[in-house]
mmCIF file of C-alpha atoms in Angstrom:
data_model
loop_
_atom_site.group_PDB
_atom_site.id
_atom_site.type_symbol
_atom_site.label_atom_id
_atom_site.label_comp_id
_atom_site.label_asym_id
_atom_site.label_seq_id
_atom_site.Cartn_x
_atom_site.Cartn_y
_atom_site.Cartn_z
ATOM 1 C CA MET A 334 0.000 0.000 0.000
ATOM 2 C CA ARG A 335 3.062 2.251 -0.131
ATOM 3 C CA ARG A 336 3.263 5.069 -2.613
ATOM 4 C CA ARG A 337 6.815 5.980 -3.534
ATOM 5 C CA THR A 338 7.970 9.588 -3.502
ATOM 6 C CA VAL A 339 7.299 11.332 -6.791
ATOM 7 C CA THR A 340 7.325 14.936 -7.929
ATOM 8 C CA GLY A 341 3.824 16.292 -7.433
ATOM 9 C CA PRO A 342 1.774 18.588 -9.665
ATOM 10 C CA ARG A 343 3.175 21.671 -8.022
ATOM 11 C CA GLY A 344 6.818 20.529 -8.207
ATOM 12 C CA THR A 345 7.032 19.391 -4.567
ATOM 13 C CA GLY A 346 8.057 15.966 -3.294
ATOM 14 C CA ARG A 347 5.144 13.641 -2.505
ATOM 15 C CA ALA A 348 5.403 11.794 0.820
ATOM 16 C CA VAL A 349 5.855 8.040 0.884
ATOM 17 C CA ARG A 350 2.758 6.209 2.112
ATOM 18 C CA GLY A 351 3.413 3.343 4.488
ATOM 19 C CA ALA A 352 2.058 2.580 7.928
ATOM 20 C CA ALA A 353 0.396 5.984 8.146
ATOM 21 C CA MET A 354 -1.542 5.224 4.984
ATOM 22 C CA GLY A 355 -2.790 2.070 6.668
ATOM 23 C CA LEU A 356 -4.303 4.221 9.419
ATOM 24 C CA VAL A 357 -5.954 6.439 6.796
ATOM 25 C CA CYS A 358 -7.277 3.309 5.100
ATOM 26 C CA ALA A 359 -8.784 2.117 8.361
ATOM 27 C CA ALA A 360 -10.373 5.477 9.014
ATOM 28 C CA LEU A 361 -11.845 5.840 5.538
ATOM 29 C CA LEU A 362 -12.901 2.291 4.828
ATOM 30 C CA ALA A 363 -13.627 0.939 8.305
ATOM 31 C CA GLY A 364 -11.436 -2.144 7.974
ATOM 32 C CA CYS A 365 -10.626 -2.177 4.276
ATOM 33 C CA ALA A 366 -7.752 -4.633 4.756
ATOM 34 C CA SER A 367 -9.680 -7.224 6.743
ATOM 35 C CA ALA A 368 -12.162 -8.648 4.224
ATOM 36 C CA PRO A 369 -11.079 -11.432 1.814
ATOM 37 C CA ASP A 370 -11.922 -9.250 -1.195
ATOM 38 C CA THR A 371 -10.377 -6.090 0.250
ATOM 39 C CA ARG A 372 -11.691 -3.039 -1.565
ATOM 40 C CA ASP A 373 -9.179 -0.758 -3.131
ATOM 41 C CA GLU A 374 -11.230 2.382 -3.560
ATOM 42 C CA PRO A 375 -11.757 5.353 -1.247
ATOM 43 C CA SER A 376 -15.126 5.259 0.460
ATOM 44 C CA THR A 377 -17.181 8.224 -0.676
ATOM 45 C CA PRO A 378 -20.647 8.989 0.703
ATOM 46 C CA LYS A 379 -23.456 9.089 -1.791
ATOM 47 C CA SER A 380 -23.616 12.631 -3.095
ATOM 48 C CA SER A 381 -26.289 14.788 -1.503
ATOM 49 C CA ALA A 382 -26.342 16.967 -4.625
ATOM 50 C CA SER A 383 -28.484 14.900 -6.938
ATOM 51 C CA ALA A 384 -28.912 15.299 -10.678
ATOM 52 C CA PRO A 385 -31.834 17.384 -11.939
ATOM 53 C CA ALA A 386 -35.192 15.722 -11.325
ATOM 54 C CA THR A 387 -36.637 16.749 -14.698
ATOM 55 C CA VAL A 388 -37.184 13.768 -16.984
ATOM 56 C CA ALA A 389 -37.961 14.139 -20.669
ATOM 57 C CA PRO A 390 -41.105 12.583 -22.134
ATOM 58 C CA GLU A 391 -40.758 8.948 -23.166
ATOM 59 C CA MET A 392 -39.104 8.603 -26.547
ATOM 60 C CA THR A 393 -41.072 7.306 -29.511
ATOM 61 C CA GLY A 394 -39.832 6.238 -32.934
ATOM 62 C CA ARG A 395 -36.228 5.641 -33.931
ATOM 63 C CA THR A 396 -33.556 6.680 -31.423
ATOM 64 C CA PRO A 397 -31.868 9.926 -32.545
ATOM 65 C CA GLU A 398 -28.126 10.064 -33.114
ATOM 66 C CA GLY A 399 -26.284 11.591 -30.199
ATOM 67 C CA THR A 400 -28.489 9.888 -27.597
ATOM 68 C CA LEU A 401 -26.512 8.504 -24.656
ATOM 69 C CA LEU A 402 -26.753 4.879 -23.567
ATOM 70 C CA VAL A 403 -25.746 4.021 -19.999
ATOM 71 C CA ALA A 404 -25.500 0.755 -18.071
ATOM 72 C CA ASP A 405 -27.523 0.933 -14.857
ATOM 73 C CA PHE A 406 -25.147 -0.886 -12.500
ATOM 74 C CA GLY A 407 -27.632 -0.463 -9.658
ATOM 75 C CA ALA A 408 -30.510 -2.076 -11.566
ATOM 76 C CA ASP A 409 -31.118 -4.486 -14.467
ATOM 77 C CA THR A 410 -31.518 -1.974 -17.287
ATOM 78 C CA VAL A 411 -29.783 0.279 -19.738
ATOM 79 C CA THR A 412 -31.127 3.819 -19.979
ATOM 80 C CA PHE A 413 -31.376 6.007 -23.069
ATOM 81 C CA VAL A 414 -30.573 9.612 -22.198
ATOM 82 C CA ASP A 415 -31.247 12.767 -24.175
ATOM 83 C CA PRO A 416 -28.030 14.780 -23.627
ATOM 84 C CA ASP A 417 -30.075 17.945 -23.076
ATOM 85 C CA LYS A 418 -33.142 16.684 -21.227
ATOM 86 C CA GLY A 419 -32.267 13.459 -19.405
ATOM 87 C CA PRO A 420 -33.651 9.870 -19.431
ATOM 88 C CA VAL A 421 -36.165 9.036 -22.135
ATOM 89 C CA ASP A 422 -36.426 5.234 -22.151
ATOM 90 C CA SER A 423 -34.951 2.072 -20.641
ATOM 91 C CA VAL A 424 -34.597 -1.587 -21.573
ATOM 92 C CA LYS A 425 -34.165 -4.572 -19.251
ATOM 93 C CA VAL A 426 -30.897 -6.349 -19.996
ATOM 94 C CA GLY A 427 -29.904 -8.407 -16.931
ATOM 95 C CA GLU A 428 -28.723 -7.833 -13.376
ATOM 96 C CA ALA A 429 -26.017 -5.236 -12.633
ATOM 97 C CA PRO A 430 -24.866 -4.240 -16.144
ATOM 98 C CA TYR A 431 -21.265 -2.980 -16.111
ATOM 99 C CA GLY A 432 -19.598 -2.247 -19.461
ATOM 100 C CA LEU A 433 -21.212 -1.783 -22.859
ATOM 101 C CA VAL A 434 -20.140 -1.247 -26.450
ATOM 102 C CA VAL A 435 -22.138 -0.245 -29.537
ATOM 103 C CA GLY A 436 -21.429 -1.342 -33.118
ATOM 104 C CA GLU A 437 -21.974 0.553 -36.337
ATOM 105 C CA ASP A 438 -25.141 -1.503 -36.877
ATOM 106 C CA GLY A 439 -26.674 0.027 -33.752
ATOM 107 C CA ARG A 440 -26.542 -3.130 -31.671
ATOM 108 C CA ALA A 441 -25.277 -2.673 -28.122
ATOM 109 C CA TRP A 442 -23.482 -5.467 -26.259
ATOM 110 C CA VAL A 443 -23.904 -5.162 -22.503
ATOM 111 C CA ALA A 444 -21.916 -7.127 -19.902
ATOM 112 C CA THR A 445 -24.274 -8.063 -17.053
ATOM 113 C CA ALA A 446 -24.117 -10.487 -14.133
ATOM 114 C CA GLU A 447 -26.354 -12.879 -16.074
ATOM 115 C CA GLY A 448 -24.794 -12.813 -19.535
ATOM 116 C CA VAL A 449 -24.111 -10.474 -22.445
ATOM 117 C CA ALA A 450 -27.289 -8.704 -23.513
ATOM 118 C CA VAL A 451 -27.797 -7.674 -27.132
ATOM 119 C CA VAL A 452 -29.857 -4.502 -27.550
ATOM 120 C CA ASP A 453 -31.254 -2.948 -30.720
ATOM 121 C CA THR A 454 -30.568 0.697 -29.880
ATOM 122 C CA HIS A 455 -32.516 1.983 -32.889
ATOM 123 C CA HIS A 456 -35.779 0.513 -31.618
ATOM 124 C CA ARG A 457 -34.799 0.145 -27.943
ATOM 125 C CA GLU A 458 -35.441 -3.535 -27.378
ATOM 126 C CA ARG A 459 -33.414 -6.477 -26.096
ATOM 127 C CA LEU A 460 -32.723 -9.064 -28.768
ATOM 128 C CA ASP A 461 -30.859 -11.697 -26.778
ATOM 129 C CA LEU A 462 -29.086 -12.608 -23.545
ATOM 130 C CA ILE A 463 -26.034 -14.772 -24.140
ATOM 131 C CA PRO A 464 -25.021 -16.892 -21.108
ATOM 132 C CA TYR A 465 -21.399 -17.105 -20.057
ATOM 133 C CA ARG A 466 -19.394 -20.275 -20.568
ATOM 134 C CA THR A 467 -17.199 -19.533 -17.542
ATOM 135 C CA LYS A 468 -18.031 -21.536 -14.398
ATOM 136 C CA ASN A 469 -18.038 -20.674 -10.671
ATOM 137 C CA LEU A 470 -19.579 -17.227 -11.087
ATOM 138 C CA GLY A 471 -21.667 -17.600 -7.933
ATOM 139 C CA PRO A 472 -25.225 -16.343 -7.523
ATOM 140 C CA VAL A 473 -26.553 -13.609 -9.767
ATOM 141 C CA THR A 474 -26.188 -10.464 -7.704
ATOM 142 C CA ASP A 475 -25.005 -6.864 -7.802
ATOM 143 C CA GLY A 476 -22.066 -4.962 -6.333
ATOM 144 C CA GLU A 477 -18.483 -4.456 -7.427
ATOM 145 C CA TYR A 478 -17.414 -8.055 -6.661
ATOM 146 C CA ARG A 479 -20.301 -9.804 -8.377
ATOM 147 C CA GLY A 480 -19.501 -12.561 -10.850
ATOM 148 C CA GLY A 481 -20.084 -12.008 -14.552
ATOM 149 C CA GLY A 482 -19.093 -9.589 -17.265
ATOM 150 C CA MET A 483 -17.092 -6.435 -16.658
ATOM 151 C CA GLY A 484 -15.040 -4.884 -19.460
ATOM 152 C CA ILE A 485 -16.266 -5.442 -23.005
ATOM 153 C CA ALA A 486 -14.993 -4.494 -26.470
ATOM 154 C CA LEU A 487 -15.948 -4.962 -30.114
ATOM 155 C CA ALA A 488 -13.489 -6.111 -32.760
ATOM 156 C CA PRO A 489 -12.726 -3.476 -35.446
ATOM 157 C CA ASP A 490 -14.545 -5.530 -38.096
ATOM 158 C CA GLY A 491 -17.583 -5.981 -35.852
ATOM 159 C CA ARG A 492 -17.508 -9.781 -36.123
ATOM 160 C CA HIS A 493 -16.616 -10.554 -32.509
ATOM 161 C CA VAL A 494 -17.268 -9.170 -29.048
ATOM 162 C CA HIS A 495 -14.785 -9.802 -26.246
ATOM 163 C CA VAL A 496 -15.938 -9.689 -22.626
ATOM 164 C CA GLY A 497 -13.911 -9.983 -19.427
ATOM 165 C CA VAL A 498 -15.696 -12.258 -16.963
ATOM 166 C CA ASN A 499 -15.054 -11.927 -13.238
ATOM 167 C CA VAL A 500 -14.872 -15.113 -11.181
ATOM 168 C CA PRO A 501 -15.272 -14.032 -7.543
ATOM 169 C CA SER A 502 -13.046 -16.824 -6.233
ATOM 170 C CA GLY A 503 -10.010 -16.167 -8.416
ATOM 171 C CA ASN A 504 -8.769 -15.442 -11.932
ATOM 172 C CA GLY A 505 -11.257 -14.494 -14.611
ATOM 173 C CA SER A 506 -11.664 -15.325 -18.277
ATOM 174 C CA LEU A 507 -12.049 -13.601 -21.620
ATOM 175 C CA GLU A 508 -15.006 -14.884 -23.607
ATOM 176 C CA THR A 509 -15.346 -14.238 -27.341
ATOM 177 C CA ILE A 510 -18.786 -14.020 -28.933
ATOM 178 C CA ASP A 511 -19.555 -14.358 -32.638
ATOM 179 C CA THR A 512 -21.800 -11.364 -33.361
ATOM 180 C CA ARG A 513 -23.635 -13.192 -36.160
ATOM 181 C CA THR A 514 -24.520 -16.401 -34.288
ATOM 182 C CA ARG A 515 -24.583 -14.725 -30.854
ATOM 183 C CA GLU A 516 -22.724 -17.654 -29.335
ATOM 184 C CA VAL A 517 -19.574 -17.866 -27.230
ATOM 185 C CA THR A 518 -16.908 -19.337 -29.485
ATOM 186 C CA ASP A 519 -13.739 -19.162 -27.358
ATOM 187 C CA THR A 520 -12.511 -18.544 -23.830
ATOM 188 C CA ALA A 521 -9.066 -17.646 -22.536
ATOM 189 C CA PRO A 522 -7.726 -17.265 -18.986
ATOM 190 C CA VAL A 523 -7.009 -13.750 -17.690
ATOM 191 C CA GLY A 524 -6.218 -12.232 -14.287
ATOM 192 C CA ARG A 525 -8.430 -11.170 -11.412
ATOM 193 C CA ARG A 526 -11.365 -8.815 -12.019
ATOM 194 C CA PRO A 527 -10.971 -7.754 -15.674
ATOM 195 C CA PHE A 528 -12.181 -4.171 -15.245
ATOM 196 C CA ASP A 529 -11.568 -3.219 -18.864
ATOM 197 C CA VAL A 530 -11.146 -4.901 -22.255
ATOM 198 C CA ASP A 531 -9.594 -3.290 -25.339
ATOM 199 C CA VAL A 532 -8.739 -4.523 -28.835
ATOM 200 C CA SER A 533 -5.717 -3.742 -31.006
ATOM 201 C CA ARG A 534 -6.217 -1.669 -34.124
ATOM 202 C CA ASP A 535 -5.889 -4.726 -36.377
ATOM 203 C CA GLY A 536 -8.077 -6.921 -34.165
ATOM 204 C CA ARG A 537 -5.334 -9.503 -33.658
ATOM 205 C CA GLU A 538 -4.919 -8.932 -29.930
ATOM 206 C CA VAL A 539 -7.264 -8.316 -27.033
ATOM 207 C CA TYR A 540 -6.114 -6.654 -23.812
ATOM 208 C CA ALA A 541 -7.780 -7.389 -20.474
ATOM 209 C CA THR A 542 -6.882 -4.991 -17.662
ATOM 210 C CA ASP A 543 -6.749 -7.259 -14.618
ATOM 211 C CA HIS A 544 -7.417 -5.025 -11.639
ATOM 212 C CA ASP A 545 -6.742 -7.334 -8.695
ATOM 213 C CA SER A 546 -3.670 -9.057 -10.169
ATOM 214 C CA PHE A 547 -1.826 -5.870 -11.179
ATOM 215 C CA ASP A 548 -1.449 -6.865 -14.811
ATOM 216 C CA VAL A 549 -2.716 -6.839 -18.381
ATOM 217 C CA THR A 550 -3.475 -10.100 -20.171
ATOM 218 C CA ILE A 551 -2.781 -10.090 -23.902
ATOM 219 C CA VAL A 552 -4.812 -12.631 -25.879
ATOM 220 C CA ASP A 553 -3.904 -13.538 -29.469
ATOM 221 C CA THR A 554 -7.256 -13.801 -31.265
ATOM 222 C CA ARG A 555 -5.917 -16.336 -33.782
ATOM 223 C CA THR A 556 -4.037 -18.775 -31.537
ATOM 224 C CA ARG A 557 -5.762 -17.930 -28.198
ATOM 225 C CA LYS A 558 -2.318 -17.894 -26.585
ATOM 226 C CA THR A 559 -2.013 -15.486 -23.669
ATOM 227 C CA ARG A 560 0.699 -13.337 -22.100
ATOM 228 C CA ARG A 561 0.392 -11.492 -18.799
ATOM 229 C CA ILE A 562 2.390 -8.319 -18.186
ATOM 230 C CA GLU A 563 2.618 -6.728 -14.757
ATOM 231 C CA VAL A 564 1.505 -3.085 -14.648
ATOM 232 C CA ALA A 565 2.339 -1.804 -11.185
ATOM 233 C CA PRO A 566 4.152 1.546 -11.150
ATOM 234 C CA TYR A 567 3.822 1.665 -7.338
ATOM 235 C CA GLY A 568 4.627 -2.012 -6.815
ATOM 236 C CA THR A 569 2.262 -4.743 -5.619
ATOM 237 C CA GLU A 570 2.650 -4.304 -1.866
ATOM 238 C CA GLY A 571 -0.694 -4.744 -0.142
ATOM 239 C CA GLY A 572 -2.028 -7.273 -2.653
ATOM 240 C CA LEU A 573 -5.814 -7.244 -2.785
ATOM 241 C CA GLY A 574 -5.818 -4.449 -0.207
ATOM 242 C CA SER A 575 -3.850 -2.066 -2.396
ATOM 243 C CA TRP A 576 -5.552 0.903 -4.035
ATOM 244 C CA LEU A 577 -2.739 1.349 -6.551
ATOM 245 C CA LYS A 578 -3.882 -1.113 -9.195
ATOM 246 C CA PRO A 579 -4.728 -0.778 -12.906
ATOM 247 C CA HIS A 580 -8.363 0.021 -13.722
ATOM 248 C CA TYR A 581 -8.991 1.048 -17.332
ATOM 249 C CA ALA A 582 -6.831 1.381 -20.450
ATOM 250 C CA ALA A 583 -6.976 2.998 -23.880
ATOM 251 C CA VAL A 584 -5.213 2.009 -27.097
ATOM 252 C CA ARG A 585 -3.295 4.968 -28.517
ATOM 253 C CA PRO A 586 -4.252 5.382 -32.201
ATOM 254 C CA SER A 587 -0.799 6.529 -33.327
ATOM 255 C CA ASP A 588 1.194 3.471 -32.264
ATOM 256 C CA GLY A 589 -1.059 0.886 -30.587
ATOM 257 C CA THR A 590 0.438 1.294 -27.125
ATOM 258 C CA LEU A 591 -1.762 0.955 -24.059
ATOM 259 C CA LEU A 592 -2.260 3.984 -21.822
ATOM 260 C CA LEU A 593 -3.104 3.321 -18.170
ATOM 261 C CA PRO A 594 -3.438 6.265 -15.720
ATOM 262 C CA PHE A 595 -2.604 5.897 -12.029
ATOM 263 C CA GLU A 596 -3.539 8.326 -9.267
ATOM 264 C CA GLY A 597 -3.396 11.431 -11.440
ATOM 265 C CA GLU A 598 0.370 11.131 -11.087
ATOM 266 C CA ARG A 599 1.651 8.500 -13.491
ATOM 267 C CA LEU A 600 0.624 7.382 -16.955
ATOM 268 C CA VAL A 601 1.927 3.937 -17.852
ATOM 269 C CA VAL A 602 2.613 3.617 -21.584
ATOM 270 C CA LEU A 603 2.765 -0.118 -22.292
ATOM 271 C CA ASP A 604 4.052 -1.561 -25.568
ATOM 272 C CA PRO A 605 2.164 -4.862 -25.932
ATOM 273 C CA LYS A 606 4.656 -6.147 -28.517
ATOM 274 C CA THR A 607 7.703 -5.965 -26.250
ATOM 275 C CA GLY A 608 6.045 -5.926 -22.843
ATOM 276 C CA ARG A 609 8.081 -2.884 -21.892
ATOM 277 C CA SER A 610 6.541 0.197 -20.369
ATOM 278 C CA ALA A 611 7.445 3.816 -19.737
ATOM 279 C CA ILE A 612 5.973 6.218 -17.195
ATOM 280 C CA GLU A 613 4.899 9.765 -17.982
ATOM 281 C CA ARG A 614 3.896 12.403 -15.449
ATOM 282 C CA MET A 615 0.246 13.320 -14.829
ATOM 283 C CA THR A 616 -1.065 16.260 -12.822
ATOM 284 C CA ALA A 617 -4.578 15.622 -11.417
ATOM 285 C CA ASP A 618 -3.382 14.049 -8.136
ATOM 286 C CA THR A 619 -6.518 11.949 -7.631
ATOM 287 C CA HIS A 620 -7.572 8.291 -7.796
ATOM 288 C CA GLN A 621 -8.326 7.524 -11.472
ATOM 289 C CA HIS A 622 -10.688 5.056 -13.127
ATOM 290 C CA GLY A 623 -12.414 5.308 -16.528
ATOM 291 C CA VAL A 624 -10.624 6.433 -19.672
ATOM 292 C CA THR A 625 -11.346 6.985 -23.336
ATOM 293 C CA ILE A 626 -9.288 8.303 -26.215
ATOM 294 C CA THR A 627 -10.299 10.293 -29.284
ATOM 295 C CA PRO A 628 -9.254 9.360 -32.846
ATOM 296 C CA GLY A 629 -6.735 12.192 -32.678
ATOM 297 C CA GLY A 630 -5.134 10.783 -29.548
ATOM 298 C CA THR A 631 -6.531 13.038 -26.790
ATOM 299 C CA LEU A 632 -6.858 10.966 -23.615
ATOM 300 C CA LEU A 633 -9.642 11.591 -21.093
ATOM 301 C CA ALA A 634 -9.241 10.113 -17.599
ATOM 302 C CA VAL A 635 -11.839 10.175 -14.824
ATOM 303 C CA GLY A 636 -10.662 11.077 -11.327
ATOM 304 C CA THR A 637 -12.932 9.519 -8.706
ATOM 305 C CA GLY A 638 -11.607 11.428 -5.700
ATOM 306 C CA PRO A 639 -8.821 11.306 -3.108
ATOM 307 C CA ILE A 640 -7.411 8.246 -1.392
ATOM 308 C CA ASP A 641 -6.110 10.516 1.360
ATOM 309 C CA PRO A 642 -8.139 13.757 1.577
ATOM 310 C CA SER A 643 -5.298 15.474 3.433
ATOM 311 C CA ARG A 644 -2.949 15.022 0.455
ATOM 312 C CA ASP A 645 -4.950 14.348 -2.699
ATOM 313 C CA GLU A 646 -7.287 16.368 -4.892
ATOM 314 C CA GLY A 647 -10.988 15.711 -5.469
ATOM 315 C CA PRO A 648 -12.861 14.239 -8.460
ATOM 316 C CA SER A 649 -11.927 15.569 -11.873
ATOM 317 C CA LEU A 650 -11.676 14.916 -15.587
ATOM 318 C CA THR A 651 -8.180 15.065 -17.076
ATOM 319 C CA VAL A 652 -7.974 16.031 -20.757
ATOM 320 C CA ARG A 653 -4.497 15.108 -21.996
ATOM 321 C CA THR A 654 -3.355 16.060 -25.513
ATOM 322 C CA PRO A 655 -1.028 13.788 -27.540
ATOM 323 C CA ASP A 656 1.955 15.974 -26.596
ATOM 324 C CA GLY A 657 1.276 15.451 -22.882
ATOM 325 C CA GLU A 658 -0.316 18.793 -21.998
ATOM 326 C CA GLU A 659 -3.143 18.421 -19.488
ATOM 327 C CA LYS A 660 -6.246 20.337 -18.504
ATOM 328 C CA VAL A 661 -7.812 19.157 -15.248
ATOM 329 C CA ILE A 662 -11.519 19.960 -14.923
ATOM 330 C CA PRO A 663 -12.946 19.643 -11.365
ATOM 331 C CA LEU A 664 -16.074 17.523 -10.901
ATOM 332 C CA GLU A 665 -18.506 17.251 -8.006
ATOM 333 C CA GLY A 666 -18.807 13.833 -6.404
ATOM 334 C CA PRO A 667 -17.614 10.382 -7.518
ATOM 335 C CA HIS A 668 -17.595 9.338 -11.179
ATOM 336 C CA GLU A 669 -16.562 6.209 -13.076
ATOM 337 C CA ASP A 670 -16.526 6.190 -16.884
ATOM 338 C CA VAL A 671 -16.490 8.657 -19.774
ATOM 339 C CA ALA A 672 -17.531 8.983 -23.422
ATOM 340 C CA VAL A 673 -17.028 11.829 -25.910
ATOM 341 C CA SER A 674 -19.410 13.338 -28.461
ATOM 342 C CA ALA A 675 -18.769 12.811 -32.172
ATOM 343 C CA ASP A 676 -17.486 16.385 -32.583
ATOM 344 C CA GLU A 677 -15.117 15.851 -29.609
ATOM 345 C CA ARG A 678 -16.377 19.009 -27.895
ATOM 346 C CA THR A 679 -18.380 17.407 -25.065
ATOM 347 C CA ALA A 680 -17.565 14.670 -22.545
ATOM 348 C CA TYR A 681 -20.145 12.668 -20.602
ATOM 349 C CA VAL A 682 -18.924 11.315 -17.261
ATOM 350 C CA THR A 683 -21.025 8.745 -15.389
ATOM 351 C CA GLY A 684 -21.684 9.091 -11.663
ATOM 352 C CA GLY A 685 -22.242 5.405 -10.935
ATOM 353 C CA PHE A 686 -18.808 4.520 -9.514
ATOM 354 C CA THR A 687 -17.921 0.904 -8.667
ATOM 355 C CA ARG A 688 -17.496 1.715 -4.969
ATOM 356 C CA ASP A 689 -20.051 2.733 -2.341
ATOM 357 C CA GLY A 690 -20.283 6.411 -3.180
ATOM 358 C CA TYR A 691 -22.247 7.272 -6.316
ATOM 359 C CA TRP A 692 -25.068 9.377 -7.694
ATOM 360 C CA ASN A 693 -27.676 8.718 -10.369
ATOM 361 C CA GLY A 694 -26.533 10.946 -13.178
ATOM 362 C CA ILE A 695 -23.981 12.171 -15.688
ATOM 363 C CA THR A 696 -21.783 15.242 -15.615
ATOM 364 C CA VAL A 697 -21.759 16.931 -19.021
ATOM 365 C CA VAL A 698 -18.425 18.680 -19.629
ATOM 366 C CA ASP A 699 -17.743 21.348 -22.253
ATOM 367 C CA LEU A 700 -14.170 20.450 -23.206
ATOM 368 C CA ASP A 701 -13.377 23.909 -24.555
ATOM 369 C CA SER A 702 -14.564 26.031 -21.626
ATOM 370 C CA GLY A 703 -14.430 23.436 -18.851
ATOM 371 C CA ASP A 704 -18.028 24.280 -17.876
ATOM 372 C CA THR A 705 -20.042 21.426 -16.356
ATOM 373 C CA ARG A 706 -23.685 20.617 -15.717
ATOM 374 C CA ARG A 707 -25.453 17.641 -14.176
ATOM 375 C CA LEU A 708 -27.935 15.436 -15.978
ATOM 376 C CA ALA A 709 -30.185 12.716 -14.536
ATOM 377 C CA ALA A 710 -29.354 9.305 -16.015
ATOM 378 C CA GLY A 711 -30.751 5.991 -14.815
ATOM 379 C CA GLU A 712 -29.703 4.172 -11.653
ATOM 380 C CA ARG A 713 -25.998 4.177 -10.762
ATOM 381 C CA PRO A 714 -24.905 4.665 -14.392
ATOM 382 C CA LEU A 715 -21.538 3.081 -15.155
ATOM 383 C CA GLY A 716 -20.625 2.156 -18.750
ATOM 384 C CA ILE A 717 -21.598 4.748 -21.350
ATOM 385 C CA ALA A 718 -21.682 5.186 -25.135
ATOM 386 C CA VAL A 719 -22.823 7.909 -27.515
ATOM 387 C CA LEU A 720 -25.166 6.544 -30.187
#
């Protein structure tokens, strides 16, 4: 659980976190290191500032472009959200939906505790629920440690969906679904709690970000051979009790490297071909989760809030240009994931959060001005896409 000394955002030395951090952990999490599945996130009370209560009239007809689709981690639905007015419709998909991805054909693939749901987003109806092949998932339930799908990604040609499946008792798996037959065709072993799944630009490799095992699993889509590469810029001390683990990744369009932010301090740039990584400085100084990247290479990283409120900054959205310049936009309350509008001028940041603190909405961020506004959006919204 120790954080090594680094140069902080204001050019000062950051203190090493050791036994004192353990006391902070105990104070914030009320015994975070005692449970078998020790939680790594800072405990944040549910925000008292809720999203606007106004809800738009129910949508009729074909879903307009630009509508937001969010996974309701606190329910069994996905919600369609007008980016100006709020929720307009919902579809039942399965318990505790986590990640989702939408293809060019308008079909959404949603990783739930029960299976991968297939949703026709044009007409807002569920087409299928594909059961997992992985065993020992436990009872269908909710919460951040539930068994079932987590990260999910679509191959560039749209022919396969790859979903990371969490097995509560140990290492997870990567299941591959044929999008035409809607059947699981392959499985491959990955690490513990695959928070995120990404695909290489040519579709030949899939990357599972294994949160609780401090690594990324690389799966060759042709041979199904796997490689696991440790990603632990602060080390692995603390094991399951550590907060300093990988969460989400993005594939950089220019060279195919993986970008993984840590703590608003360090960006790990991992070359999946060689397994080598470099570390670049970040400036938000906050615990980071969801990321996305634009076609031009601008990285957006969600800051969920401080591990240690006496040292760290609050929730934020980091906007990092390809040359490494950063703009840090403050947010109110915990957030988890992020998507960007087609014109790359607006970001949508979900308030669901995988930990205890959350709120039922989205923060809409003007990326030019940094202005923000809150928008109601389903129940504990987590994964998000712009249709």
